[in-house]
């Protein structure tokens, strides 16, 4: 009986770890015959776990949604991650889940072993959070996008660009990436035939999802680094370049732009954004002599800024 119970727990953990398993794969992982897998699946069903099966050569087993939530199996690392995530979500940037997160956290911490509770409390006690202002994302949007990534279902959504225009998009979702207080979806744009990033707070999902698709190779091995590069280099309408009369080490860390040394006394600064006036203020704030290399129209913004400062009362 103990061996059977342990095997059932192992089977349940496997079904929770992946969306679908073949009977042969489960039998190999558990070290039993396929017939034993079928009997164990029936036992899980009797305990209330909705295990769906598809017959045939390409068939398999998957853990589906039931009328009630059955117990979940979490290892130590998963339990700590869930507890920390719930605490963060209670005052985070996902709207509508603060109170729910607190209720779920109370239930989880009630059953956490003492060793895990100490880990969670230690991490939280020594973490200081700076409140951020900015867009928040509906929790339902994130869960639906994550489910579409998992199930390889095309998403259809109305997307609002940074200029306020809205258009219907069709994308094959790959993954969600977080940066600061923003969430980005990485997906293959079916209409543009290219990989794109979409801010989740600008997405209005349509129902139902589109058809299933065969996953593509991601745009880069490190998707998070790919998103970081796009945000820094490719997604802004303006790029400006300055020759600064200061060594690179004096400028680095003082601006979000890219700094490249020219020699020991000068460096190149590249700024990207959607507002030339803001770029003018950024380079003026550095308090070093500089030359505008491009674009030419940025010089007019700098002249206007200088005249405004000269005419201001001090």
Coordinates of C-alpha atoms in Angstrom, one line a residue:
X1 CA 0.0 0.0 0.0
X2 CA 2.8 2.4 0.8
X3 CA 4.5 1.7 -2.5
X4 CA 1.2 2.3 -4.4
X5 CA 0.6 5.6 -2.5
X6 CA 4.1 6.8 -3.2
X7 CA 3.6 5.9 -6.9
X8 CA 0.3 7.8 -7.1
X9 CA 2.0 10.9 -5.7
X10 CA 4.8 10.6 -8.2
X11 CA 2.2 10.1 -11.0
X12 CA 0.3 13.2 -9.9
X13 CA 3.5 15.3 -9.8
X14 CA 4.3 14.2 -13.3
X15 CA 0.9 15.1 -14.6
X16 CA 1.1 18.6 -13.0
X17 CA 4.6 19.2 -14.5
X18 CA 3.6 18.9 -18.2
X19 CA 0.4 19.5 -20.2
X20 CA 0.3 16.0 -21.7
X21 CA 2.1 12.6 -21.3
X22 CA 2.0 9.4 -23.3
X23 CA 1.3 6.2 -21.4
X24 CA 4.6 4.8 -22.4
X25 CA 6.5 7.9 -21.1
X26 CA 4.6 7.7 -17.8
X27 CA 5.3 4.0 -17.5
X28 CA 9.0 4.5 -18.1
X29 CA 9.3 7.4 -15.6
X30 CA 7.5 5.3 -12.9
X31 CA 9.2 2.0 -13.7
X32 CA 5.9 0.1 -14.1
X33 CA 3.9 -1.5 -16.9
X34 CA 1.4 0.6 -19.0
X35 CA -1.4 -1.4 -17.4
X36 CA -0.3 -0.2 -14.0
X37 CA -0.4 3.4 -15.2
X38 CA -4.0 2.9 -16.4
X39 CA -5.0 1.5 -13.0
X40 CA -3.2 4.4 -11.1
X41 CA -4.9 6.9 -13.4
X42 CA -8.3 5.4 -12.4
X43 CA -7.3 5.7 -8.7
X44 CA -6.5 9.4 -9.2
X45 CA -9.9 9.9 -10.8
X46 CA -11.5 8.2 -7.8
X47 CA -9.8 10.8 -5.6
X48 CA -11.2 13.7 -7.6
X49 CA -8.4 14.4 -10.0
X50 CA -9.8 15.0 -13.5
X51 CA -7.3 13.0 -15.6
X52 CA -8.3 13.0 -19.3
X53 CA -7.1 10.4 -21.7
X54 CA -6.9 10.3 -25.5
X55 CA -6.8 6.8 -27.1
X56 CA -4.6 5.8 -30.1
X57 CA -0.9 5.9 -31.0
X58 CA -0.7 9.7 -30.5
X59 CA -2.9 9.6 -27.4
X60 CA -1.9 10.2 -23.8
X61 CA -2.9 11.6 -20.4
X62 CA -3.4 15.1 -19.2
X63 CA -4.6 16.7 -16.0
X64 CA -7.7 18.7 -16.7
X65 CA -9.9 21.2 -14.9
X66 CA -12.5 19.8 -12.5
X67 CA -15.5 21.1 -10.6
X68 CA -13.4 21.6 -7.5
X69 CA -9.7 22.2 -7.0
X70 CA -7.9 19.1 -5.8
X71 CA -4.8 19.2 -3.7
X72 CA -1.6 20.3 -5.5
X73 CA 1.9 18.8 -5.0
X74 CA 4.7 21.3 -4.5
X75 CA 8.3 20.6 -3.7
X76 CA 10.2 22.8 -1.3
X77 CA 11.5 25.2 -3.9
X78 CA 8.1 25.6 -5.5
X79 CA 6.4 26.2 -2.2
X80 CA 8.8 29.0 -1.3
X81 CA 8.4 30.5 -4.7
X82 CA 4.6 30.5 -4.5
X83 CA 4.7 32.0 -1.0
X84 CA 7.1 34.8 -2.0
X85 CA 5.1 35.4 -5.2
X86 CA 1.8 35.7 -3.3
X87 CA 3.3 38.2 -0.8
X88 CA 4.7 40.3 -3.7
X89 CA 1.4 40.1 -5.6
X90 CA -0.5 41.4 -2.5
X91 CA 1.0 44.9 -3.2
X92 CA 2.3 44.4 -6.8
X93 CA 1.4 45.6 -10.2
X94 CA -1.3 43.0 -11.2
X95 CA -4.7 44.5 -10.5
X96 CA -7.5 42.7 -8.7
X97 CA -5.6 40.0 -7.0
X98 CA -4.3 41.7 -3.8
X99 CA -7.0 40.4 -1.4
X100 CA -7.1 37.0 -3.2
X101 CA -3.3 36.7 -2.8
X102 CA -3.5 37.4 0.9
X103 CA -6.2 34.7 1.4
X104 CA -4.2 32.2 -0.6
X105 CA -1.0 33.1 1.3
X106 CA -2.7 32.5 4.6
X107 CA -3.8 29.0 3.5
X108 CA -0.3 28.1 2.2
X109 CA 1.6 29.4 5.2
X110 CA -0.7 27.4 7.5
X111 CA 0.6 24.2 6.1
X112 CA 4.2 25.2 5.4
X113 CA 6.8 23.3 7.3
X114 CA 8.7 25.4 9.8
X115 CA 12.0 25.2 7.8
X116 CA 10.2 26.7 4.7
X117 CA 8.3 29.3 6.7
X118 CA 11.6 30.6 8.1
X119 CA 13.0 30.8 4.5
X120 CA 10.0 32.8 3.3
X121 CA 10.0 35.1 6.4
X122 CA 13.7 35.7 6.2
X123 CA 13.6 36.7 2.5
X124 CA 10.6 39.0 3.0
X125 CA 12.0 40.6 6.2
X126 CA 15.2 41.7 4.4
X127 CA 13.5 42.8 1.2
X128 CA 12.6 46.5 0.8
X129 CA 10.2 47.4 -2.0
X130 CA 10.0 50.8 -3.6
X131 CA 6.4 51.5 -4.7
X132 CA 6.2 52.0 -8.4
X133 CA 3.7 54.1 -10.3
X134 CA 2.7 53.0 -13.7
X135 CA 0.4 50.7 -15.7
X136 CA -1.0 47.6 -14.1
X137 CA -2.1 44.4 -15.7
X138 CA -5.4 42.5 -15.2
X139 CA -4.6 39.1 -13.7
X140 CA -7.0 37.5 -16.1
X141 CA -5.0 38.8 -19.0
X142 CA -1.8 37.3 -17.6
X143 CA -3.3 33.9 -16.9
X144 CA -5.0 33.6 -20.3
X145 CA -1.8 34.6 -22.1
X146 CA 0.3 32.2 -20.0
X147 CA -2.2 29.4 -20.7
X148 CA -2.1 30.2 -24.5
X149 CA 1.8 29.9 -24.3
X150 CA 1.5 26.6 -22.6
X151 CA -1.2 25.2 -24.9
X152 CA 0.3 26.6 -28.1
X153 CA -2.9 28.5 -29.0
X154 CA -2.9 31.6 -31.2
X155 CA -4.0 34.8 -29.4
X156 CA -6.3 37.4 -31.0
X157 CA -6.3 40.8 -29.3
X158 CA -6.7 44.5 -29.8
X159 CA -3.4 46.2 -29.2
X160 CA -2.9 49.9 -28.4
X161 CA 0.4 51.3 -29.6
X162 CA 2.4 54.0 -27.9
X163 CA 0.8 56.7 -30.1
X164 CA -2.7 55.6 -28.9
X165 CA -3.8 53.8 -32.1
X166 CA -5.5 50.4 -31.8
X167 CA -5.4 47.5 -34.2
X168 CA -6.2 43.8 -34.2
X169 CA -3.2 41.5 -33.8
X170 CA -2.8 37.7 -34.2
X171 CA 0.2 36.2 -32.5
X172 CA 1.6 32.8 -31.6
X173 CA 2.6 33.4 -27.9
X174 CA 5.9 32.1 -26.7
X175 CA 6.5 33.6 -23.2
X176 CA 5.9 36.4 -20.8
X177 CA 8.8 38.6 -19.7
X178 CA 8.7 41.1 -16.8
X179 CA 10.8 44.2 -16.6
X180 CA 10.3 46.6 -13.7
X181 CA 6.6 47.0 -13.3
X182 CA 5.7 46.0 -16.9
X183 CA 4.8 42.7 -18.5
X184 CA 5.7 41.9 -22.1
X185 CA 4.5 39.1 -24.3
X186 CA 7.0 37.6 -26.8
X187 CA 5.2 36.2 -29.8
X188 CA 5.3 35.5 -33.5
X189 CA 3.1 38.1 -35.3
X190 CA 1.0 36.1 -37.8
X191 CA 0.3 39.1 -40.0
X192 CA 3.8 40.7 -40.0
X193 CA 5.7 37.4 -40.1
X194 CA 8.2 38.4 -37.4
X195 CA 8.8 38.1 -33.7
X196 CA 7.3 41.0 -31.7
X197 CA 6.9 42.1 -28.2
X198 CA 3.6 43.4 -26.8
X199 CA 3.0 45.2 -23.5
X200 CA 0.4 43.2 -21.6
X201 CA -1.3 46.3 -20.2
X202 CA -2.1 47.4 -23.8
X203 CA -3.7 44.1 -24.8
X204 CA -7.4 43.5 -24.9
X205 CA -7.9 39.8 -25.5
X206 CA -10.6 38.5 -27.8
X207 CA -12.5 35.3 -27.2
X208 CA -12.1 32.5 -28.2
X209 CA -8.4 32.0 -28.9
X210 CA -7.2 31.2 -32.4
X211 CA -6.1 27.7 -33.7
X212 CA -3.3 25.7 -32.1
X213 CA 0.1 26.0 -33.7
X214 CA 3.4 24.2 -33.9
X215 CA 5.9 26.1 -31.7
X216 CA 8.7 27.9 -33.5
X217 CA 12.3 28.3 -32.4
X218 CA 12.4 31.5 -30.2
X219 CA 14.1 34.6 -31.6
X220 CA 17.1 34.0 -29.3
X221 CA 18.2 31.4 -26.7
X222 CA 17.8 34.0 -24.0
X223 CA 14.3 35.5 -24.6
X224 CA 14.6 38.0 -21.7
X225 CA 17.9 39.3 -23.1
X226 CA 16.3 39.6 -26.5
X227 CA 13.4 41.7 -25.0
X228 CA 15.9 43.9 -23.1
X229 CA 17.8 44.5 -26.4
X230 CA 14.6 45.5 -28.2
X231 CA 13.5 47.8 -25.5
X232 CA 16.9 49.5 -25.5
X233 CA 17.6 49.7 -29.2
X234 CA 14.8 48.9 -31.6
X235 CA 11.4 50.0 -30.3
X236 CA 11.9 53.8 -30.0
X237 CA 11.1 56.2 -32.8
X238 CA 14.1 58.5 -32.2
X239 CA 17.8 57.9 -31.8
X240 CA 20.2 60.7 -31.0
X241 CA 24.0 60.6 -30.8
X242 CA 26.3 63.1 -29.0
X243 CA 30.1 63.5 -28.8
X244 CA 30.7 64.3 -25.1
X245 CA 33.9 66.2 -24.0
X246 CA 34.3 63.8 -21.0
X247 CA 35.8 60.4 -20.4
X248 CA 33.3 57.5 -20.7
X249 CA 33.8 56.5 -17.0
X250 CA 32.5 59.9 -15.9
X251 CA 29.2 59.4 -17.9
X252 CA 28.5 55.7 -17.4
X253 CA 25.8 55.1 -14.8
X254 CA 24.4 58.6 -15.1
X255 CA 22.1 58.0 -18.0
X256 CA 20.2 55.1 -19.6
X257 CA 21.9 55.7 -22.9
X258 CA 24.8 53.7 -24.5
X259 CA 28.2 55.2 -23.7
X260 CA 31.2 54.3 -25.9
X261 CA 34.7 55.6 -25.3
X262 CA 36.5 57.5 -28.1
X263 CA 39.7 58.3 -26.3
X264 CA 40.6 59.2 -22.7
X265 CA 38.9 62.6 -22.9
X266 CA 35.8 62.0 -25.1
X267 CA 33.0 59.5 -25.6
X268 CA 29.9 58.8 -27.7
X269 CA 26.5 58.9 -26.1
X270 CA 23.5 57.3 -27.9
X271 CA 20.0 58.0 -26.5
X272 CA 16.8 56.4 -27.7
X273 CA 13.2 57.4 -26.9
X274 CA 10.0 59.0 -28.1
X275 CA 10.6 62.6 -27.2
X276 CA 13.5 64.8 -28.5
X277 CA 12.8 67.4 -25.9
X278 CA 13.5 64.9 -23.2
X279 CA 16.7 63.9 -24.9
X280 CA 17.8 67.5 -24.9
X281 CA 17.2 67.8 -21.2
X282 CA 19.1 64.6 -20.5
X283 CA 22.2 65.6 -22.2
X284 CA 22.1 69.1 -20.7
X285 CA 21.8 67.6 -17.3
X286 CA 25.1 65.8 -17.7
X287 CA 26.8 69.2 -17.3
X288 CA 29.6 68.5 -19.9
X289 CA 30.4 70.1 -23.2
X290 CA 29.0 68.2 -26.2
X291 CA 28.4 68.2 -29.9
X292 CA 25.1 66.9 -31.5
X293 CA 25.9 64.4 -34.2
X294 CA 22.3 63.4 -35.1
X295 CA 19.5 64.2 -35.6
X296 CA 19.8 67.8 -36.8
X297 CA 16.3 68.7 -35.4
X298 CA 17.6 68.0 -31.9
X299 CA 19.6 71.2 -32.1
X300 CA 16.5 73.3 -32.2
X301 CA 15.2 71.7 -29.1
X302 CA 18.5 72.5 -27.3
X303 CA 18.4 76.1 -28.5
X304 CA 14.8 76.5 -27.2
X305 CA 15.8 74.9 -23.9
X306 CA 18.8 77.3 -23.5
X307 CA 16.7 80.4 -24.3
X308 CA 14.0 79.3 -21.8
X309 CA 16.6 78.9 -19.1
X310 CA 18.2 82.3 -19.8
X311 CA 14.9 84.0 -19.7
X312 CA 13.8 82.3 -16.5
X313 CA 13.8 84.3 -13.3
X314 CA 16.2 83.1 -10.6

